């Protein structure tokens, strides 16, 4: 009889195949390590080797334009080399008269227990990251060189958990998919499986470990479901779905070099959102026609001092060069609030999302803003670079930014540095105030970009980081859509281009809705581009307008 197991998280896709168990953790541990110094020397060597492997992997992923995924490996390399971990392991070997491997397992075990009692699903998922670090060091200590490719092709991997490096090694499609006992929706294994298109169900619990080698499995990533020994009818149904899934991927890839277009012929500009210049590669690979939103925060985070003008100029110039004549819309620094930077020494605020964030931080620290604007005006001499201002709430905010930009241009002229003084300056419409006064802002803007993530948060008074609240107050609520419609109306009257660069733009159903509201520029996560392009080619403008009219009137009920 079939057994149905539901996971805590998943990566989409359907896979059918035989189970192949991968349980490296069940190998016997050495008994004791009497020579503590020798054991710790082995440990240090393993730490260095694993960290090096992880950093090499990060570099490869970065070169492939996968900066987001690369950061996972950098973070793990940092954890691997943690000095506190080494000290704890040494103490356990010395005091407990146990083996190095056992001491490592115990040290990580107690760290995990400390993390798991924290009432936060994101932090709980980090606990499996810590365990991945243990497994990677353990494999190095044992000289365990077994690779996942030694397993039969087309199988579904059944395991306790995978390290990020193991997950990446599955991306060539050799294995049909994987299921794990551990992990959750935001664990790095899950994020990587999604990024690389590997069907997976994670967090299935202890029952996973009882699945025998060779069992027939159906993995339905969309439903986070694993069926063990399905009946013939279920198998055949899923077989049809699996081939449909592959066919859709091939079909979408064919749209890669096609422009965004509706079935009724209207053009739609499809841009990518990026957070690092390396991601231009993923943007182009997925068929982006430009960069609609370059979040520049990465340049300022994880360091002790802000980047200087030269460093920023080089980054912006490289991005423009990589996009080879296509538009690159760069947003000025949007930190503050809950994205804190220690060296900026900002005041603690009881309502950070309503406080010193985005352009407000620039107003408080104009010297930072000027450096960034100078770098941007210089890079704009090399291509189609446009500047986007975050968190504008009033025409005065915008006037302040224009005055600063004029003064940056004057200082560059004075210094005799090549630059472009008349760079188009756009406004993020992401506060309700900006949406309802869009007609006033339009007088002093070259384009609008609607940040639906923040616009929804501020309109619905629903913290964008709270999963509970967001489910009940979705971003396509009539309140948000009416504000978008109002901003679009103001843009049309002023003949300004208007884009949506929040998450709404990357959801195929929502993309048609936005078109129906009059938005013909959409900027999204590069991975979402093929599916959005495909959906638009099936939608007529008349249909999109009907969808939009209905959505302005009634909320789709999602939460009970
Ligand atoms: C938005 O608010 O919709 C947006 C695109 O900006 P961010 O998500 O970076 O705040
Ligand atoms: Mg925003």
Short mmCIF file of N, CA and C in Angstrom, two decimals, residues 104-209:
data_model
loop_
_atom_site.label_atom_id
_atom_site.label_comp_id
_atom_site.label_asym_id
_atom_site.label_seq_id
_atom_site.Cartn_x
_atom_site.Cartn_y
_atom_site.Cartn_z
N UNK A 104 33.40 16.43 17.82
CA UNK A 104 32.81 17.36 16.85
C UNK A 104 31.29 17.16 16.82
N UNK A 105 30.87 15.88 16.77
CA UNK A 105 29.44 15.62 16.72
C UNK A 105 28.75 16.15 17.98
N UNK A 106 29.39 15.96 19.16
CA UNK A 106 28.78 16.43 20.41
C UNK A 106 28.73 17.96 20.44
N UNK A 107 29.82 18.61 20.00
CA UNK A 107 29.88 20.09 20.04
C UNK A 107 28.78 20.67 19.15
N UNK A 108 28.65 20.10 17.95
CA UNK A 108 27.64 20.60 17.02
C UNK A 108 26.24 20.28 17.56
N UNK A 109 26.12 19.09 18.18
CA UNK A 109 24.83 18.69 18.76
C UNK A 109 24.36 19.70 19.79
N UNK A 110 25.28 20.17 20.66
CA UNK A 110 24.82 21.10 21.69
C UNK A 110 24.52 22.47 21.09
N UNK A 111 25.28 22.83 20.05
CA UNK A 111 24.99 24.10 19.37
C UNK A 111 23.59 24.04 18.73
N UNK A 112 23.30 22.90 18.11
CA UNK A 112 21.99 22.74 17.46
C UNK A 112 20.87 22.79 18.48
N UNK A 113 21.07 22.14 19.63
CA UNK A 113 19.99 22.15 20.64
C UNK A 113 19.71 23.57 21.07
N UNK A 114 20.78 24.38 21.19
CA UNK A 114 20.60 25.77 21.62
C UNK A 114 19.80 26.54 20.56
N UNK A 115 20.06 26.25 19.28
CA UNK A 115 19.36 26.98 18.21
C UNK A 115 17.91 26.52 18.11
N UNK A 116 17.69 25.21 18.30
CA UNK A 116 16.36 24.65 18.02
C UNK A 116 15.29 25.09 19.02
N UNK A 117 15.73 25.54 20.22
CA UNK A 117 14.70 25.98 21.18
C UNK A 117 14.23 27.40 20.88
N UNK A 118 14.95 28.09 19.96
CA UNK A 118 14.54 29.46 19.64
C UNK A 118 13.26 29.40 18.81
N UNK A 119 12.28 30.23 19.19
CA UNK A 119 10.98 30.17 18.52
C UNK A 119 11.00 31.01 17.24
N UNK A 120 11.78 30.56 16.28
CA UNK A 120 11.87 31.33 15.03
C UNK A 120 12.18 30.34 13.91
N UNK A 121 11.22 30.18 12.97
CA UNK A 121 11.42 29.16 11.94
C UNK A 121 12.69 29.37 11.13
N UNK A 122 13.06 30.63 10.88
CA UNK A 122 14.27 30.89 10.08
C UNK A 122 15.50 30.39 10.83
N UNK A 123 15.57 30.72 12.12
CA UNK A 123 16.74 30.27 12.89
C UNK A 123 16.76 28.76 13.04
N UNK A 124 15.57 28.16 13.17
CA UNK A 124 15.54 26.70 13.27
C UNK A 124 16.14 26.07 12.01
N UNK A 125 15.86 26.67 10.86
CA UNK A 125 16.44 26.14 9.62
C UNK A 125 17.96 26.30 9.60
N UNK A 126 18.48 27.31 10.31
CA UNK A 126 19.95 27.50 10.36
C UNK A 126 20.60 26.33 11.12
N UNK A 127 19.81 25.66 11.97
CA UNK A 127 20.37 24.56 12.73
C UNK A 127 20.84 23.45 11.78
N UNK A 128 20.13 23.26 10.67
CA UNK A 128 20.61 22.22 9.75
C UNK A 128 21.86 22.69 9.01
N UNK A 129 22.06 24.01 8.89
CA UNK A 129 23.32 24.51 8.30
C UNK A 129 24.49 24.13 9.20
N UNK A 130 24.28 24.26 10.51
CA UNK A 130 25.36 23.93 11.45
C UNK A 130 25.69 22.44 11.30
N UNK A 131 24.65 21.64 11.14
CA UNK A 131 24.90 20.21 11.00
C UNK A 131 25.61 19.89 9.69
N UNK A 132 25.33 20.65 8.66
CA UNK A 132 26.03 20.46 7.39
C UNK A 132 27.51 20.69 7.54
N UNK A 133 27.85 21.66 8.38
CA UNK A 133 29.26 21.96 8.63
C UNK A 133 29.91 20.76 9.31
N UNK A 134 29.21 20.18 10.27
CA UNK A 134 29.74 18.98 10.94
C UNK A 134 30.00 17.87 9.92
N UNK A 135 29.02 17.65 9.04
CA UNK A 135 29.17 16.55 8.08
C UNK A 135 30.32 16.78 7.12
N UNK A 136 30.49 18.03 6.70
CA UNK A 136 31.57 18.32 5.75
C UNK A 136 32.93 18.09 6.41
N UNK A 137 33.07 18.53 7.66
CA UNK A 137 34.37 18.35 8.34
C UNK A 137 34.60 16.85 8.61
N UNK A 138 33.54 16.17 9.02
CA UNK A 138 33.64 14.74 9.31
C UNK A 138 34.09 13.97 8.07
N UNK A 139 33.49 14.28 6.93
CA UNK A 139 33.86 13.58 5.69
C UNK A 139 35.33 13.82 5.38
N UNK A 140 35.79 15.04 5.62
CA UNK A 140 37.20 15.37 5.35
C UNK A 140 38.10 14.59 6.30
N UNK A 141 37.72 14.51 7.59
CA UNK A 141 38.53 13.79 8.57
C UNK A 141 38.65 12.31 8.21
N UNK A 142 37.57 11.78 7.67
CA UNK A 142 37.57 10.35 7.34
C UNK A 142 38.16 10.07 5.98
N UNK A 143 38.47 11.13 5.22
CA UNK A 143 38.96 10.92 3.86
C UNK A 143 37.86 10.29 3.02
N UNK A 144 36.60 10.62 3.35
CA UNK A 144 35.47 10.03 2.64
C UNK A 144 35.30 10.71 1.29
N UNK A 145 35.73 10.02 0.24
CA UNK A 145 35.73 10.65 -1.07
C UNK A 145 34.55 10.18 -1.93
N UNK A 146 33.62 9.45 -1.29
CA UNK A 146 32.48 8.97 -2.07
C UNK A 146 31.71 10.15 -2.66
N UNK A 147 31.35 10.06 -3.89
CA UNK A 147 30.61 11.16 -4.48
C UNK A 147 29.22 10.69 -4.83
N UNK A 148 28.32 11.64 -4.89
CA UNK A 148 26.94 11.28 -5.18
C UNK A 148 26.80 10.66 -6.56
N UNK A 149 27.80 10.93 -7.41
CA UNK A 149 27.72 10.36 -8.76
C UNK A 149 28.00 8.86 -8.78
N UNK A 150 28.45 8.31 -7.66
CA UNK A 150 28.62 6.86 -7.61
C UNK A 150 27.26 6.18 -7.47
N UNK A 151 26.22 6.98 -7.30
CA UNK A 151 24.88 6.42 -7.12
C UNK A 151 24.21 6.26 -8.48
N UNK A 152 23.22 5.36 -8.60
CA UNK A 152 22.61 5.12 -9.92
C UNK A 152 21.88 6.35 -10.49
N UNK A 153 22.03 6.56 -11.79
CA UNK A 153 21.40 7.71 -12.45
C UNK A 153 19.88 7.57 -12.41
N UNK A 154 19.18 8.71 -12.38
CA UNK A 154 17.72 8.70 -12.46
C UNK A 154 17.04 8.30 -11.16
N UNK A 155 17.84 8.05 -10.11
CA UNK A 155 17.25 7.62 -8.85
C UNK A 155 16.79 8.84 -8.04
N UNK A 156 16.00 8.56 -7.01
CA UNK A 156 15.64 9.63 -6.07
C UNK A 156 16.44 9.39 -4.79
N UNK A 157 17.21 10.37 -4.45
CA UNK A 157 18.11 10.25 -3.32
C UNK A 157 17.32 10.37 -2.02
N UNK A 158 17.54 9.44 -1.10
CA UNK A 158 16.87 9.47 0.20
C UNK A 158 17.95 9.63 1.25
N UNK A 159 17.90 10.69 2.02
CA UNK A 159 18.99 10.95 2.93
C UNK A 159 18.51 11.72 4.15
N UNK A 160 19.38 11.76 5.16
CA UNK A 160 19.03 12.52 6.35
C UNK A 160 19.04 14.02 6.00
N UNK A 161 20.13 14.47 5.39
CA UNK A 161 20.24 15.85 4.95
C UNK A 161 21.39 15.92 3.95
N UNK A 162 21.41 16.98 3.14
CA UNK A 162 22.53 17.17 2.21
C UNK A 162 23.25 18.45 2.58
N UNK A 163 24.54 18.47 2.40
CA UNK A 163 25.25 19.73 2.59
C UNK A 163 25.00 20.57 1.32
N UNK A 164 25.19 21.90 1.39
CA UNK A 164 25.02 22.71 0.18
C UNK A 164 25.91 22.22 -0.96
N UNK A 165 27.15 21.80 -0.63
CA UNK A 165 28.05 21.35 -1.70
C UNK A 165 27.48 20.10 -2.36
N UNK A 166 26.92 19.20 -1.56
CA UNK A 166 26.31 17.99 -2.14
C UNK A 166 25.12 18.37 -3.02
N UNK A 167 24.34 19.33 -2.55
CA UNK A 167 23.16 19.75 -3.32
C UNK A 167 23.58 20.29 -4.68
N UNK A 168 24.62 21.14 -4.67
CA UNK A 168 25.07 21.73 -5.94
C UNK A 168 25.56 20.63 -6.89
N UNK A 169 26.18 19.58 -6.32
CA UNK A 169 26.71 18.53 -7.19
C UNK A 169 25.59 17.74 -7.89
N UNK A 170 24.35 17.94 -7.45
CA UNK A 170 23.22 17.23 -8.08
C UNK A 170 22.61 17.99 -9.24
N UNK A 171 23.15 19.16 -9.54
CA UNK A 171 22.44 20.03 -10.47
C UNK A 171 22.51 19.62 -11.93
N UNK A 172 23.32 18.62 -12.26
CA UNK A 172 23.41 18.25 -13.67
C UNK A 172 22.30 17.30 -14.10
N UNK A 173 21.34 17.01 -13.21
CA UNK A 173 20.20 16.21 -13.60
C UNK A 173 20.46 14.71 -13.56
N UNK A 174 21.63 14.30 -13.02
CA UNK A 174 21.98 12.87 -12.95
C UNK A 174 21.00 12.14 -12.03
N UNK A 175 20.71 12.79 -10.91
CA UNK A 175 19.72 12.26 -9.95
C UNK A 175 18.39 12.96 -10.25
N UNK A 176 17.27 12.21 -10.17
CA UNK A 176 15.98 12.81 -10.55
C UNK A 176 15.49 13.82 -9.52
N UNK A 177 15.85 13.61 -8.25
CA UNK A 177 15.40 14.52 -7.20
C UNK A 177 15.90 13.98 -5.86
N UNK A 178 15.60 14.69 -4.78
CA UNK A 178 16.01 14.15 -3.48
C UNK A 178 14.99 14.45 -2.40
N UNK A 179 15.02 13.61 -1.37
CA UNK A 179 14.17 13.85 -0.19
C UNK A 179 15.04 13.74 1.05
N UNK A 180 14.74 14.58 2.04
CA UNK A 180 15.54 14.53 3.27
C UNK A 180 14.63 14.47 4.50
N UNK A 181 15.20 13.93 5.57
CA UNK A 181 14.47 13.89 6.83
C UNK A 181 14.49 15.26 7.49
N UNK A 182 15.62 15.96 7.32
CA UNK A 182 15.79 17.24 7.99
C UNK A 182 15.51 18.40 7.04
N UNK A 183 15.63 19.62 7.59
CA UNK A 183 15.52 20.81 6.73
C UNK A 183 14.13 21.43 6.75
N UNK A 184 14.06 22.66 6.27
CA UNK A 184 12.79 23.39 6.23
C UNK A 184 12.74 24.27 5.01
N UNK A 185 11.68 25.10 4.91
CA UNK A 185 11.51 25.89 3.68
C UNK A 185 12.64 26.86 3.39
N UNK A 186 13.34 27.34 4.43
CA UNK A 186 14.40 28.31 4.15
C UNK A 186 15.79 27.73 4.40
N UNK A 187 15.90 26.41 4.57
CA UNK A 187 17.25 25.89 4.76
C UNK A 187 18.00 25.98 3.43
N UNK A 188 19.31 26.08 3.53
CA UNK A 188 20.08 26.36 2.32
C UNK A 188 19.98 25.26 1.28
N UNK A 189 19.82 24.03 1.75
CA UNK A 189 19.64 22.92 0.81
C UNK A 189 18.40 23.18 -0.06
N UNK A 190 17.34 23.65 0.57
CA UNK A 190 16.09 23.91 -0.16
C UNK A 190 16.26 25.09 -1.12
N UNK A 191 16.89 26.14 -0.64
CA UNK A 191 17.09 27.33 -1.49
C UNK A 191 17.90 26.94 -2.73
N UNK A 192 18.95 26.13 -2.51
CA UNK A 192 19.80 25.74 -3.64
C UNK A 192 19.04 24.83 -4.60
N UNK A 193 18.25 23.90 -4.06
CA UNK A 193 17.49 23.01 -4.94
C UNK A 193 16.55 23.83 -5.82
N UNK A 194 15.92 24.85 -5.23
CA UNK A 194 15.03 25.71 -6.02
C UNK A 194 15.83 26.44 -7.09
N UNK A 195 16.99 26.99 -6.67
CA UNK A 195 17.78 27.79 -7.62
C UNK A 195 18.24 26.93 -8.80
N UNK A 196 18.55 25.66 -8.54
CA UNK A 196 19.09 24.82 -9.61
C UNK A 196 18.02 23.94 -10.26
N UNK A 197 16.77 24.13 -9.86
CA UNK A 197 15.68 23.39 -10.50
C UNK A 197 15.71 21.90 -10.20
N UNK A 198 16.17 21.52 -8.99
CA UNK A 198 16.18 20.09 -8.63
C UNK A 198 14.92 19.80 -7.80
N UNK A 199 14.02 18.92 -8.28
CA UNK A 199 12.84 18.62 -7.48
C UNK A 199 13.24 18.04 -6.12
N UNK A 200 12.63 18.51 -5.04
CA UNK A 200 13.03 18.03 -3.70
C UNK A 200 11.89 18.21 -2.71
N UNK A 201 11.86 17.32 -1.72
CA UNK A 201 10.99 17.52 -0.56
C UNK A 201 11.88 17.35 0.66
N UNK A 202 11.88 18.34 1.55
CA UNK A 202 12.77 18.27 2.73
C UNK A 202 11.93 18.26 3.99
N UNK A 203 12.59 17.88 5.10
CA UNK A 203 11.91 17.91 6.40
C UNK A 203 10.80 16.88 6.49
N UNK A 204 11.02 15.67 5.93
CA UNK A 204 9.99 14.62 5.97
C UNK A 204 9.99 13.87 7.29
N UNK A 205 11.02 14.11 8.10
CA UNK A 205 11.05 13.46 9.42
C UNK A 205 11.65 12.06 9.37
N UNK A 206 11.59 11.40 10.54
CA UNK A 206 12.29 10.12 10.72
C UNK A 206 11.79 9.04 9.77
N UNK A 207 10.52 9.13 9.33
CA UNK A 207 9.96 8.09 8.44
C UNK A 207 10.79 7.94 7.18
N UNK A 208 11.46 9.01 6.77
CA UNK A 208 12.28 8.97 5.55
C UNK A 208 13.34 7.89 5.66
N UNK A 209 13.90 7.77 6.88
CA UNK A 209 15.04 6.88 7.06
C UNK A 209 14.64 5.41 6.98
#
